[in-house]
PDB file of C-alpha atoms and ligand atoms in Angstrom:
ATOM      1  CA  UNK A1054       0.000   0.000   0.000  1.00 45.00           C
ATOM      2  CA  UNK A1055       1.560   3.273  -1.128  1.00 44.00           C
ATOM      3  CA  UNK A1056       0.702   6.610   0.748  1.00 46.00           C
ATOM      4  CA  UNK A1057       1.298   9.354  -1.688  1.00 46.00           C
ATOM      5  CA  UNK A1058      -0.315  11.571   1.149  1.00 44.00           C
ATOM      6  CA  UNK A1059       1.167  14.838   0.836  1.00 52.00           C
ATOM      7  CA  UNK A1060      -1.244  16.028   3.875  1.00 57.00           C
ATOM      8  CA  UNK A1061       0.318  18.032   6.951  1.00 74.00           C
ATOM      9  CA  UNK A1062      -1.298  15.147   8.922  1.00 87.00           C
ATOM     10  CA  UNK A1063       0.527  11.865  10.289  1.00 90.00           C
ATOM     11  CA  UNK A1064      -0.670   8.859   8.534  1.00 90.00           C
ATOM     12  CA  UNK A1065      -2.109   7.595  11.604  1.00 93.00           C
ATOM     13  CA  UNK A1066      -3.745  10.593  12.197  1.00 94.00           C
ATOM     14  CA  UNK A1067      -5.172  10.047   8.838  1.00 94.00           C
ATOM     15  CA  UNK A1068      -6.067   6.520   9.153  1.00 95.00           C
ATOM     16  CA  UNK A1069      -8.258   7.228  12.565  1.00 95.00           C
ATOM     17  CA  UNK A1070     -10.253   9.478  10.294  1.00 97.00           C
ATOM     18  CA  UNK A1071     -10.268   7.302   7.136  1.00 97.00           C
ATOM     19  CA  UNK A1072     -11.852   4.027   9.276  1.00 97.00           C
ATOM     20  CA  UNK A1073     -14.086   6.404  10.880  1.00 97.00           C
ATOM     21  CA  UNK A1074     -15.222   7.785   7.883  1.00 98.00           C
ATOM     22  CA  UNK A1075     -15.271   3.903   6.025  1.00 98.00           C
ATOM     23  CA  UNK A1076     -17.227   3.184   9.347  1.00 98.00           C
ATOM     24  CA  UNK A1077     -20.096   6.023   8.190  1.00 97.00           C
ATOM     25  CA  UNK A1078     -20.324   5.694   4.482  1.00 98.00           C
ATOM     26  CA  UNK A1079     -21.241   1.755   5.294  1.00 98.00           C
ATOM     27  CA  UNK A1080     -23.545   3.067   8.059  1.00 98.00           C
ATOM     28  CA  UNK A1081     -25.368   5.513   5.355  1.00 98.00           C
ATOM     29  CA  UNK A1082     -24.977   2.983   2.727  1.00 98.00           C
ATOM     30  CA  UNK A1083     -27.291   0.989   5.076  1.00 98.00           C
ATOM     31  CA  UNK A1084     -29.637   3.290   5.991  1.00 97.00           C
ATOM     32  CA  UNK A1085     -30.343   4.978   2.360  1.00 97.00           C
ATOM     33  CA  UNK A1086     -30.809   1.267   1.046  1.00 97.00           C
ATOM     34  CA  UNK A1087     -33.399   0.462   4.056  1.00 95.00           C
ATOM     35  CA  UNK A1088     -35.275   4.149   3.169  1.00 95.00           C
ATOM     36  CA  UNK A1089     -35.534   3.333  -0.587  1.00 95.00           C
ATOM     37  CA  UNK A1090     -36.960   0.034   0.808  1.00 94.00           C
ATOM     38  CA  UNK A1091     -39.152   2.230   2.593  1.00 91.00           C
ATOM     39  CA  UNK A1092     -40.355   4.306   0.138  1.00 90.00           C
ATOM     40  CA  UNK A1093     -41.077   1.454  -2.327  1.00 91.00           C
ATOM     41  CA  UNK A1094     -43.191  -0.107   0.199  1.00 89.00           C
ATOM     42  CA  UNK A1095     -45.263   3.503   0.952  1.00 84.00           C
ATOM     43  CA  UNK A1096     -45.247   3.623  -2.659  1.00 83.00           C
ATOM     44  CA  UNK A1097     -46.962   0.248  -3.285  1.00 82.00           C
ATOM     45  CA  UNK A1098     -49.389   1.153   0.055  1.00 74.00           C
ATOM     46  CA  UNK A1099     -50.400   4.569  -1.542  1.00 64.00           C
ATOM     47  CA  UNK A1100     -51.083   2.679  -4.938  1.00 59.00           C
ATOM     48  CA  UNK A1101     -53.370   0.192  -3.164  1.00 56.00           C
ATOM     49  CA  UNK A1102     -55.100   2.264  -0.952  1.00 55.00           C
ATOM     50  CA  UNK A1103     -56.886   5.672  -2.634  1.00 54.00           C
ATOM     51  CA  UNK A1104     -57.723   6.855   1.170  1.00 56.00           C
ATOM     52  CA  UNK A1105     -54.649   8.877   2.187  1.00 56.00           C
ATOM     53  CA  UNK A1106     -54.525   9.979   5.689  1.00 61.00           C
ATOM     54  CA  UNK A1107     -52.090  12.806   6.549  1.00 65.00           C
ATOM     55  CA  UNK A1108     -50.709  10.706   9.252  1.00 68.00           C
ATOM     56  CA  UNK A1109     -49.313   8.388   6.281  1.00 72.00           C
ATOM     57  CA  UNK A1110     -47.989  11.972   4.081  1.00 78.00           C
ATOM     58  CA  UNK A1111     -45.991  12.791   7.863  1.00 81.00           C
ATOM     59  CA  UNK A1112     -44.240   9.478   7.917  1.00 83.00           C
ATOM     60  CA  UNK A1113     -43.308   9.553   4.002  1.00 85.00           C
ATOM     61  CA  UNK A1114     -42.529  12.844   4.272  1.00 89.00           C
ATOM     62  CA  UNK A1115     -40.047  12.483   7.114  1.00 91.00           C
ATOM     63  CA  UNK A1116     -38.768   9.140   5.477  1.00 92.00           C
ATOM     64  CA  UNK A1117     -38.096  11.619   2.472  1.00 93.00           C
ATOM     65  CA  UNK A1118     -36.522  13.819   4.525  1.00 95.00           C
ATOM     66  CA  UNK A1119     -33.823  11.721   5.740  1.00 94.00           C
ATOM     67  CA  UNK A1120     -33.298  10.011   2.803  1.00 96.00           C
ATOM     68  CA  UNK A1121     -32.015  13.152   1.243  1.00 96.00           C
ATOM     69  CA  UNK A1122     -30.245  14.020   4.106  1.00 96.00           C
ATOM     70  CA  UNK A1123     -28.435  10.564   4.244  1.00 97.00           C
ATOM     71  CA  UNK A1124     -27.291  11.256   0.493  1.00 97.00           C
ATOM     72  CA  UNK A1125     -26.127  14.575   1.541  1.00 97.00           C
ATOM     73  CA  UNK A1126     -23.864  13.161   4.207  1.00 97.00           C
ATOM     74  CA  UNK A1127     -23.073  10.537   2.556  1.00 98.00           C
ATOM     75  CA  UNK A1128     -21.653  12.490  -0.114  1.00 97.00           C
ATOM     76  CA  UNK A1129     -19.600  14.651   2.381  1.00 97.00           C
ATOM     77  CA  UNK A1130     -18.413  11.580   3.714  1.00 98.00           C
ATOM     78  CA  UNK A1131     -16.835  10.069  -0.108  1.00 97.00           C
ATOM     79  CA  UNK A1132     -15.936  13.472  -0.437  1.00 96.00           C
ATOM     80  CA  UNK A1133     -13.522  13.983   3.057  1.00 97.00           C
ATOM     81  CA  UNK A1134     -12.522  10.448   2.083  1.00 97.00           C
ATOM     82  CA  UNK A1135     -11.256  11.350  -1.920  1.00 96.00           C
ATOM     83  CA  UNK A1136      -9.476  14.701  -0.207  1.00 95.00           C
ATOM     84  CA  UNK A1137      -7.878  11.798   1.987  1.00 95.00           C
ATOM     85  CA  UNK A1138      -6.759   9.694  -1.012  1.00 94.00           C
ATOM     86  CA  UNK A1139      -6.142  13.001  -2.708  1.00 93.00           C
ATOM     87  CA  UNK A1140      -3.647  14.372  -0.280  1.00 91.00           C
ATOM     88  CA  UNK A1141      -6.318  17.638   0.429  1.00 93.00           C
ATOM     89  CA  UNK A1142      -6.962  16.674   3.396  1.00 95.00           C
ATOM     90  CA  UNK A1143      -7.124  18.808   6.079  1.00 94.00           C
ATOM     91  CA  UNK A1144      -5.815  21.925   3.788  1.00 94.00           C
ATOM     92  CA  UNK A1145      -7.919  24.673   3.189  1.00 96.00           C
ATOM     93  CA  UNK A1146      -8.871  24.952  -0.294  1.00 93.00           C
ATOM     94  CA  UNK A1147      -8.852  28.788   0.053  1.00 95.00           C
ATOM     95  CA  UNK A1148      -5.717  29.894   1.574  1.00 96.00           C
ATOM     96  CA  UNK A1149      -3.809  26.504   1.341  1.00 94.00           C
ATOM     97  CA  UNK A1150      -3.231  26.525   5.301  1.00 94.00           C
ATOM     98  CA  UNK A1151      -3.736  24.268   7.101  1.00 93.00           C
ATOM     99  CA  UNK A1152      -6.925  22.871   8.928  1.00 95.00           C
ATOM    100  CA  UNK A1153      -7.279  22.409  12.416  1.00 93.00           C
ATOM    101  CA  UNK A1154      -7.762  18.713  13.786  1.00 93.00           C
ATOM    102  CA  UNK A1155     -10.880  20.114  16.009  1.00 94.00           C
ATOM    103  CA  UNK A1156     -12.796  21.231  13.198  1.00 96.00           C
ATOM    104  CA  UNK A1157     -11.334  18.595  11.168  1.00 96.00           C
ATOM    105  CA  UNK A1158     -12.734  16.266  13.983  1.00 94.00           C
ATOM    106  CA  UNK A1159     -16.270  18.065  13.658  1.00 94.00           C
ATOM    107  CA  UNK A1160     -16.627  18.231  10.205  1.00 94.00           C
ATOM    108  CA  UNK A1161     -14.144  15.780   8.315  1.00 95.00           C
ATOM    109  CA  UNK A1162     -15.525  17.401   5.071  1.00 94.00           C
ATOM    110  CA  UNK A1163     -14.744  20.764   5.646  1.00 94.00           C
ATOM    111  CA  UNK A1164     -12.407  22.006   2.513  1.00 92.00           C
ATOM    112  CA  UNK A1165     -11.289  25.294   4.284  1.00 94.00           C
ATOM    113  CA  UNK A1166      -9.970  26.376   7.738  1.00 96.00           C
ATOM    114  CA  UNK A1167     -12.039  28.228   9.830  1.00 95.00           C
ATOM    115  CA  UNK A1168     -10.732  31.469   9.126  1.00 95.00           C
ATOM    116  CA  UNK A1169     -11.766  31.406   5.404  1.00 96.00           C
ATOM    117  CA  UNK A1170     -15.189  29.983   6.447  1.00 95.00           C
ATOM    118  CA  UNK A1171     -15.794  32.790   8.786  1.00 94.00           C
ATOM    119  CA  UNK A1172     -14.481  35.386   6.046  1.00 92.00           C
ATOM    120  CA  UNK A1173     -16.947  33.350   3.255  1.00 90.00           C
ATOM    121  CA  UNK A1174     -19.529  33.360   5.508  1.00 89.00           C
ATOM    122  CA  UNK A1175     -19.248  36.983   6.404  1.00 88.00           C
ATOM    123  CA  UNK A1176     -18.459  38.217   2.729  1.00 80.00           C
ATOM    124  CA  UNK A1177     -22.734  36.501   2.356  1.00 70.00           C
ATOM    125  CA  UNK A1178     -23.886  38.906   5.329  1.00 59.00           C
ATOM    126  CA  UNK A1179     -22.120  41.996   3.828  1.00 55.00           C
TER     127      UNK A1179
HETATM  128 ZN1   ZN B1950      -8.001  29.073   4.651  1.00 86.18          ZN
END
């Protein structure tokens, strides 16, 4: 196995986050695959039945609702895990600094250090 990591961070470091992030993406895998089950049953109930109680909308509405937010995350989570096998990770796409470990720890995604991501999200406000 060759590490052609050119990250600030020491491969261990980088291994903690890779198995935790390997550890999520099957985690999401599962739970996106058990939703689409989901919906394909509510699907096959709503065909069946023509009486549709709002009670039944809520509950496909909030299995909707975390379906798409599964997908989200699990995107963030291939996407901290390509910077990984990129190199990127944990440098800030911005200034090229580094980013810290707490906010990598928070948010393994997170293509910028916190200083660009206030400035970004300040530069929005103004
Ligand atoms: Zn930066």
């Amino acid at each position: 196995m060759s590490f052609t990591s050119h990250s600030l961070l020491p491969d261990n470091v980088l291994l903690l986050f890779k198995s935790d992030l390997w550890e999520q993406q099957r985690e999401l895998a599962h739970a996106i695959d058990r939703t689409e089950k989901e919906i394909r049953a509510l699907a096959d109930l709503g065909s069946g039945d023509v009486v549709d109680d709002s009670s039944d909308n809520a509950s496909k509405e909030a299995v909707f609702a975390s379906y798409s937010q599964n997908r989200v995350r699990l995107r963030r989570v291939e996407l901290a895990l390509k910077r990984i096998s990129t190199g990127d990770f944990g440098i800030c796409a911005d200034c090229g600094g580094t980013i810290g470990l707490k906010r990598l720890q928070a948010l393994p995604w997170a293509n910028n250090c916190i200083e660009c991501q206030a400035q970004s999200e300040q530069g929005r406000v103004n």
